[in-house]
């Protein structure tokens, strides 16, 4: 594993921002009288962020997961979203918080938001740890954003490069081995 990784966002800043997001999300839902939410983490990378965020929400939190792909065998999204793992819990009539590790083109999340909406969710909000607005192709409303980052290839905190580096406690920029 000779890849060079430089720190983009240190562990302390990631943890601090997650605490801030948890507080803000809890306050926003409570202002609306919402006491329980269904947090849906988007696998695989979003599981790390979803777990840490859930621990910091001052609400009743049910947790479930989904996985989707729009890449097929390519490195570029083809726009056709396939759900590869669906939720176990019904979203109907629930306040949903979708938690994602990173948003770049927005295609997959736009489709997931539409699917969950069609299933009768009471409300849907989106929280992402990282946002790459320069790569946006499909517009999605991001309700809670950890960090806006430039168009660089990042790993750590759930994000991977060839299934490696998910366990790094910080967000790093990877420069593949030459």
PDB file of N, CA and C in Angstrom, residues 52-110:
ATOM      1  N   UNK A  52     -21.425   8.032  13.702  1.00  0.00           N
ATOM      2  CA  UNK A  52     -20.922   9.116  14.554  1.00  0.00           C
ATOM      3  C   UNK A  52     -21.961  10.221  14.721  1.00  0.00           C
ATOM      4  N   UNK A  53     -22.675  10.542  13.650  1.00  0.00           N
ATOM      5  CA  UNK A  53     -23.693  11.580  13.722  1.00  0.00           C
ATOM      6  C   UNK A  53     -24.852  11.146  14.623  1.00  0.00           C
ATOM      7  N   UNK A  54     -25.294   9.910  14.479  1.00  0.00           N
ATOM      8  CA  UNK A  54     -26.417   9.404  15.280  1.00  0.00           C
ATOM      9  C   UNK A  54     -26.133   9.533  16.767  1.00  0.00           C
ATOM     10  N   UNK A  55     -24.884   9.309  17.164  1.00  0.00           N
ATOM     11  CA  UNK A  55     -24.518   9.400  18.578  1.00  0.00           C
ATOM     12  C   UNK A  55     -24.632  10.821  19.119  1.00  0.00           C
ATOM     13  N   UNK A  56     -24.670  11.792  18.236  1.00  0.00           N
ATOM     14  CA  UNK A  56     -24.679  13.190  18.654  1.00  0.00           C
ATOM     15  C   UNK A  56     -26.031  13.876  18.462  1.00  0.00           C
ATOM     16  N   UNK A  57     -27.061  13.108  18.123  1.00  0.00           N
ATOM     17  CA  UNK A  57     -28.398  13.663  17.931  1.00  0.00           C
ATOM     18  C   UNK A  57     -29.206  13.529  19.208  1.00  0.00           C
ATOM     19  N   UNK A  58     -29.756  14.627  19.669  1.00  0.00           N
ATOM     20  CA  UNK A  58     -30.579  14.630  20.869  1.00  0.00           C
ATOM     21  C   UNK A  58     -32.040  14.413  20.468  1.00  0.00           C
ATOM     22  N   UNK A  59     -32.285  13.278  19.826  1.00  0.00           N
ATOM     23  CA  UNK A  59     -33.600  12.873  19.343  1.00  0.00           C
ATOM     24  C   UNK A  59     -33.699  11.361  19.494  1.00  0.00           C
ATOM     25  N   UNK A  60     -34.902  10.830  19.356  1.00  0.00           N
ATOM     26  CA  UNK A  60     -35.040   9.385  19.201  1.00  0.00           C
ATOM     27  C   UNK A  60     -34.621   9.075  17.766  1.00  0.00           C
ATOM     28  N   UNK A  61     -33.684   8.169  17.607  1.00  0.00           N
ATOM     29  CA  UNK A  61     -33.144   7.882  16.281  1.00  0.00           C
ATOM     30  C   UNK A  61     -33.274   6.397  15.985  1.00  0.00           C
ATOM     31  N   UNK A  62     -33.973   6.102  14.891  1.00  0.00           N
ATOM     32  CA  UNK A  62     -33.968   4.759  14.334  1.00  0.00           C
ATOM     33  C   UNK A  62     -32.949   4.805  13.201  1.00  0.00           C
ATOM     34  N   UNK A  63     -32.212   3.730  13.019  1.00  0.00           N
ATOM     35  CA  UNK A  63     -31.154   3.723  12.009  1.00  0.00           C
ATOM     36  C   UNK A  63     -31.385   2.583  11.028  1.00  0.00           C
ATOM     37  N   UNK A  64     -31.222   2.891   9.762  1.00  0.00           N
ATOM     38  CA  UNK A  64     -31.297   1.898   8.707  1.00  0.00           C
ATOM     39  C   UNK A  64     -30.270   2.280   7.647  1.00  0.00           C
ATOM     40  N   UNK A  65     -30.094   1.422   6.673  1.00  0.00           N
ATOM     41  CA  UNK A  65     -29.093   1.671   5.635  1.00  0.00           C
ATOM     42  C   UNK A  65     -29.638   1.313   4.267  1.00  0.00           C
ATOM     43  N   UNK A  66     -29.108   1.997   3.257  1.00  0.00           N
ATOM     44  CA  UNK A  66     -29.367   1.703   1.850  1.00  0.00           C
ATOM     45  C   UNK A  66     -28.030   1.710   1.124  1.00  0.00           C
ATOM     46  N   UNK A  67     -28.002   1.005   0.009  1.00  0.00           N
ATOM     47  CA  UNK A  67     -26.850   1.085  -0.883  1.00  0.00           C
ATOM     48  C   UNK A  67     -27.390   1.206  -2.298  1.00  0.00           C
ATOM     49  N   UNK A  68     -26.744   2.047  -3.076  1.00  0.00           N
ATOM     50  CA  UNK A  68     -27.165   2.260  -4.455  1.00  0.00           C
ATOM     51  C   UNK A  68     -25.938   2.500  -5.310  1.00  0.00           C
ATOM     52  N   UNK A  69     -26.093   2.245  -6.597  1.00  0.00           N
ATOM     53  CA  UNK A  69     -24.993   2.461  -7.515  1.00  0.00           C
ATOM     54  C   UNK A  69     -25.519   3.048  -8.813  1.00  0.00           C
ATOM     55  N   UNK A  70     -24.753   3.958  -9.366  1.00  0.00           N
ATOM     56  CA  UNK A  70     -25.064   4.471 -10.703  1.00  0.00           C
ATOM     57  C   UNK A  70     -23.830   4.342 -11.591  1.00  0.00           C
ATOM     58  N   UNK A  71     -22.894   3.535 -11.148  1.00  0.00           N
ATOM     59  CA  UNK A  71     -21.629   3.432 -11.877  1.00  0.00           C
ATOM     60  C   UNK A  71     -21.492   2.164 -12.699  1.00  0.00           C
ATOM     61  N   UNK A  72     -22.187   1.083 -12.322  1.00  0.00           N
ATOM     62  CA  UNK A  72     -22.013  -0.171 -13.034  1.00  0.00           C
ATOM     63  C   UNK A  72     -20.555  -0.583 -12.983  1.00  0.00           C
ATOM     64  N   UNK A  73     -19.987  -0.905 -14.145  1.00  0.00           N
ATOM     65  CA  UNK A  73     -18.577  -1.310 -14.204  1.00  0.00           C
ATOM     66  C   UNK A  73     -17.670  -0.147 -14.592  1.00  0.00           C
ATOM     67  N   UNK A  74     -18.207   1.066 -14.587  1.00  0.00           N
ATOM     68  CA  UNK A  74     -17.456   2.229 -15.031  1.00  0.00           C
ATOM     69  C   UNK A  74     -17.010   3.079 -13.848  1.00  0.00           C
ATOM     70  N   UNK A  75     -16.130   4.012 -14.106  1.00  0.00           N
ATOM     71  CA  UNK A  75     -15.728   4.965 -13.078  1.00  0.00           C
ATOM     72  C   UNK A  75     -16.550   6.247 -13.184  1.00  0.00           C
ATOM     73  N   UNK A  76     -17.404   6.345 -14.199  1.00  0.00           N
ATOM     74  CA  UNK A  76     -18.287   7.499 -14.366  1.00  0.00           C
ATOM     75  C   UNK A  76     -19.732   7.050 -14.216  1.00  0.00           C
ATOM     76  N   UNK A  77     -20.513   7.855 -13.523  1.00  0.00           N
ATOM     77  CA  UNK A  77     -21.928   7.563 -13.334  1.00  0.00           C
ATOM     78  C   UNK A  77     -22.641   7.559 -14.679  1.00  0.00           C
ATOM     79  N   UNK A  78     -23.526   6.559 -14.879  1.00  0.00           N
ATOM     80  CA  UNK A  78     -24.314   6.519 -16.099  1.00  0.00           C
ATOM     81  C   UNK A  78     -25.701   7.111 -15.881  1.00  0.00           C
ATOM     82  N   UNK A  79     -25.999   7.502 -14.647  1.00  0.00           N
ATOM     83  CA  UNK A  79     -27.277   8.127 -14.345  1.00  0.00           C
ATOM     84  C   UNK A  79     -28.391   7.154 -14.007  1.00  0.00           C
ATOM     85  N   UNK A  80     -28.215   5.876 -14.301  1.00  0.00           N
ATOM     86  CA  UNK A  80     -29.219   4.866 -13.956  1.00  0.00           C
ATOM     87  C   UNK A  80     -28.901   4.308 -12.584  1.00  0.00           C
ATOM     88  N   UNK A  81     -29.751   4.614 -11.611  1.00  0.00           N
ATOM     89  CA  UNK A  81     -29.487   4.224 -10.231  1.00  0.00           C
ATOM     90  C   UNK A  81     -30.120   2.876  -9.942  1.00  0.00           C
ATOM     91  N   UNK A  82     -29.313   2.004  -9.369  1.00  0.00           N
ATOM     92  CA  UNK A  82     -29.779   0.678  -8.975  1.00  0.00           C
ATOM     93  C   UNK A  82     -29.615   0.560  -7.457  1.00  0.00           C
ATOM     94  N   UNK A  83     -30.712   0.238  -6.769  1.00  0.00           N
ATOM     95  CA  UNK A  83     -30.632   0.014  -5.325  1.00  0.00           C
ATOM     96  C   UNK A  83     -30.079  -1.385  -5.116  1.00  0.00           C
ATOM     97  N   UNK A  84     -28.947  -1.471  -4.448  1.00  0.00           N
ATOM     98  CA  UNK A  84     -28.305  -2.762  -4.209  1.00  0.00           C
ATOM     99  C   UNK A  84     -28.573  -3.292  -2.806  1.00  0.00           C
ATOM    100  N   UNK A  85     -29.047  -2.412  -1.913  1.00  0.00           N
ATOM    101  CA  UNK A  85     -29.492  -2.814  -0.580  1.00  0.00           C
ATOM    102  C   UNK A  85     -30.546  -1.812  -0.151  1.00  0.00           C
ATOM    103  N   UNK A  86     -31.748  -2.313   0.108  1.00  0.00           N
ATOM    104  CA  UNK A  86     -32.848  -1.438   0.475  1.00  0.00           C
ATOM    105  C   UNK A  86     -33.011  -1.394   1.991  1.00  0.00           C
ATOM    106  N   UNK A  87     -33.786  -0.426   2.453  1.00  0.00           N
ATOM    107  CA  UNK A  87     -34.049  -0.297   3.885  1.00  0.00           C
ATOM    108  C   UNK A  87     -34.870  -1.486   4.380  1.00  0.00           C
ATOM    109  N   UNK A  88     -34.684  -1.813   5.650  1.00  0.00           N
ATOM    110  CA  UNK A  88     -35.515  -2.831   6.287  1.00  0.00           C
ATOM    111  C   UNK A  88     -36.794  -2.202   6.831  1.00  0.00           C
ATOM    112  N   UNK A  89     -36.718  -0.955   7.248  1.00  0.00           N
ATOM    113  CA  UNK A  89     -37.846  -0.252   7.846  1.00  0.00           C
ATOM    114  C   UNK A  89     -38.604   0.539   6.782  1.00  0.00           C
ATOM    115  N   UNK A  90     -39.901   0.662   6.965  1.00  0.00           N
ATOM    116  CA  UNK A  90     -40.720   1.474   6.071  1.00  0.00           C
ATOM    117  C   UNK A  90     -40.430   2.954   6.336  1.00  0.00           C
ATOM    118  N   UNK A  91     -40.415   3.749   5.274  1.00  0.00           N
ATOM    119  CA  UNK A  91     -40.217   5.190   5.420  1.00  0.00           C
ATOM    120  C   UNK A  91     -41.551   5.928   5.473  1.00  0.00           C
ATOM    121  N   UNK A  92     -42.625   5.247   5.186  1.00  0.00           N
ATOM    122  CA  UNK A  92     -43.933   5.886   5.097  1.00  0.00           C
ATOM    123  C   UNK A  92     -44.302   6.605   6.396  1.00  0.00           C
ATOM    124  N   UNK A  93     -44.648   7.890   6.254  1.00  0.00           N
ATOM    125  CA  UNK A  93     -45.077   8.700   7.389  1.00  0.00           C
ATOM    126  C   UNK A  93     -43.978   9.093   8.356  1.00  0.00           C
ATOM    127  N   UNK A  94     -42.719   8.829   8.017  1.00  0.00           N
ATOM    128  CA  UNK A  94     -41.602   9.130   8.923  1.00  0.00           C
ATOM    129  C   UNK A  94     -40.819  10.352   8.455  1.00  0.00           C
ATOM    130  N   UNK A  95     -40.153  10.979   9.422  1.00  0.00           N
ATOM    131  CA  UNK A  95     -39.208  12.050   9.138  1.00  0.00           C
ATOM    132  C   UNK A  95     -37.856  11.389   8.876  1.00  0.00           C
ATOM    133  N   UNK A  96     -37.343  11.570   7.669  1.00  0.00           N
ATOM    134  CA  UNK A  96     -36.153  10.866   7.212  1.00  0.00           C
ATOM    135  C   UNK A  96     -34.962  11.820   7.144  1.00  0.00           C
ATOM    136  N   UNK A  97     -33.829  11.347   7.654  1.00  0.00           N
ATOM    137  CA  UNK A  97     -32.562  12.050   7.478  1.00  0.00           C
ATOM    138  C   UNK A  97     -31.633  11.105   6.723  1.00  0.00           C
ATOM    139  N   UNK A  98     -31.348  11.445   5.468  1.00  0.00           N
ATOM    140  CA  UNK A  98     -30.414  10.650   4.668  1.00  0.00           C
ATOM    141  C   UNK A  98     -29.010  11.156   4.972  1.00  0.00           C
ATOM    142  N   UNK A  99     -28.107  10.233   5.276  1.00  0.00           N
ATOM    143  CA  UNK A  99     -26.734  10.591   5.638  1.00  0.00           C
ATOM    144  C   UNK A  99     -25.775   9.937   4.646  1.00  0.00           C
ATOM    145  N   UNK A 100     -25.009  10.788   3.980  1.00  0.00           N
ATOM    146  CA  UNK A 100     -24.090  10.357   2.929  1.00  0.00           C
ATOM    147  C   UNK A 100     -22.681  10.833   3.253  1.00  0.00           C
ATOM    148  N   UNK A 101     -21.689  10.099   2.791  1.00  0.00           N
ATOM    149  CA  UNK A 101     -20.309  10.511   3.032  1.00  0.00           C
ATOM    150  C   UNK A 101     -19.887  11.664   2.134  1.00  0.00           C
ATOM    151  N   UNK A 102     -20.270  11.602   0.844  1.00  0.00           N
ATOM    152  CA  UNK A 102     -19.834  12.629  -0.100  1.00  0.00           C
ATOM    153  C   UNK A 102     -20.849  12.768  -1.228  1.00  0.00           C
ATOM    154  N   UNK A 103     -21.049  13.998  -1.663  1.00  0.00           N
ATOM    155  CA  UNK A 103     -21.895  14.258  -2.825  1.00  0.00           C
ATOM    156  C   UNK A 103     -21.000  14.879  -3.878  1.00  0.00           C
ATOM    157  N   UNK A 104     -20.989  14.249  -5.054  1.00  0.00           N
ATOM    158  CA  UNK A 104     -20.263  14.879  -6.153  1.00  0.00           C
ATOM    159  C   UNK A 104     -21.232  15.191  -7.291  1.00  0.00           C
ATOM    160  N   UNK A 105     -21.542  14.250  -8.183  1.00  0.00           N
ATOM    161  CA  UNK A 105     -22.443  14.578  -9.295  1.00  0.00           C
ATOM    162  C   UNK A 105     -23.872  14.822  -8.824  1.00  0.00           C
ATOM    163  N   UNK A 106     -24.286  14.148  -7.744  1.00  0.00           N
ATOM    164  CA  UNK A 106     -25.636  14.298  -7.225  1.00  0.00           C
ATOM    165  C   UNK A 106     -26.648  13.359  -7.855  1.00  0.00           C
ATOM    166  N   UNK A 107     -26.255  12.616  -8.876  1.00  0.00           N
ATOM    167  CA  UNK A 107     -27.200  11.742  -9.589  1.00  0.00           C
ATOM    168  C   UNK A 107     -27.815  10.681  -8.686  1.00  0.00           C
ATOM    169  N   UNK A 108     -26.976   9.972  -7.954  1.00  0.00           N
ATOM    170  CA  UNK A 108     -27.476   8.889  -7.111  1.00  0.00           C
ATOM    171  C   UNK A 108     -28.383   9.428  -6.022  1.00  0.00           C
ATOM    172  N   UNK A 109     -27.969  10.491  -5.361  1.00  0.00           N
ATOM    173  CA  UNK A 109     -28.789  11.037  -4.280  1.00  0.00           C
ATOM    174  C   UNK A 109     -30.093  11.620  -4.785  1.00  0.00           C
ATOM    175  N   UNK A 110     -30.083  12.236  -5.938  1.00  0.00           N
ATOM    176  CA  UNK A 110     -31.329  12.767  -6.497  1.00  0.00           C
ATOM    177  C   UNK A 110     -32.328  11.627  -6.694  1.00  0.00           C
TER     178      UNK A 110
END
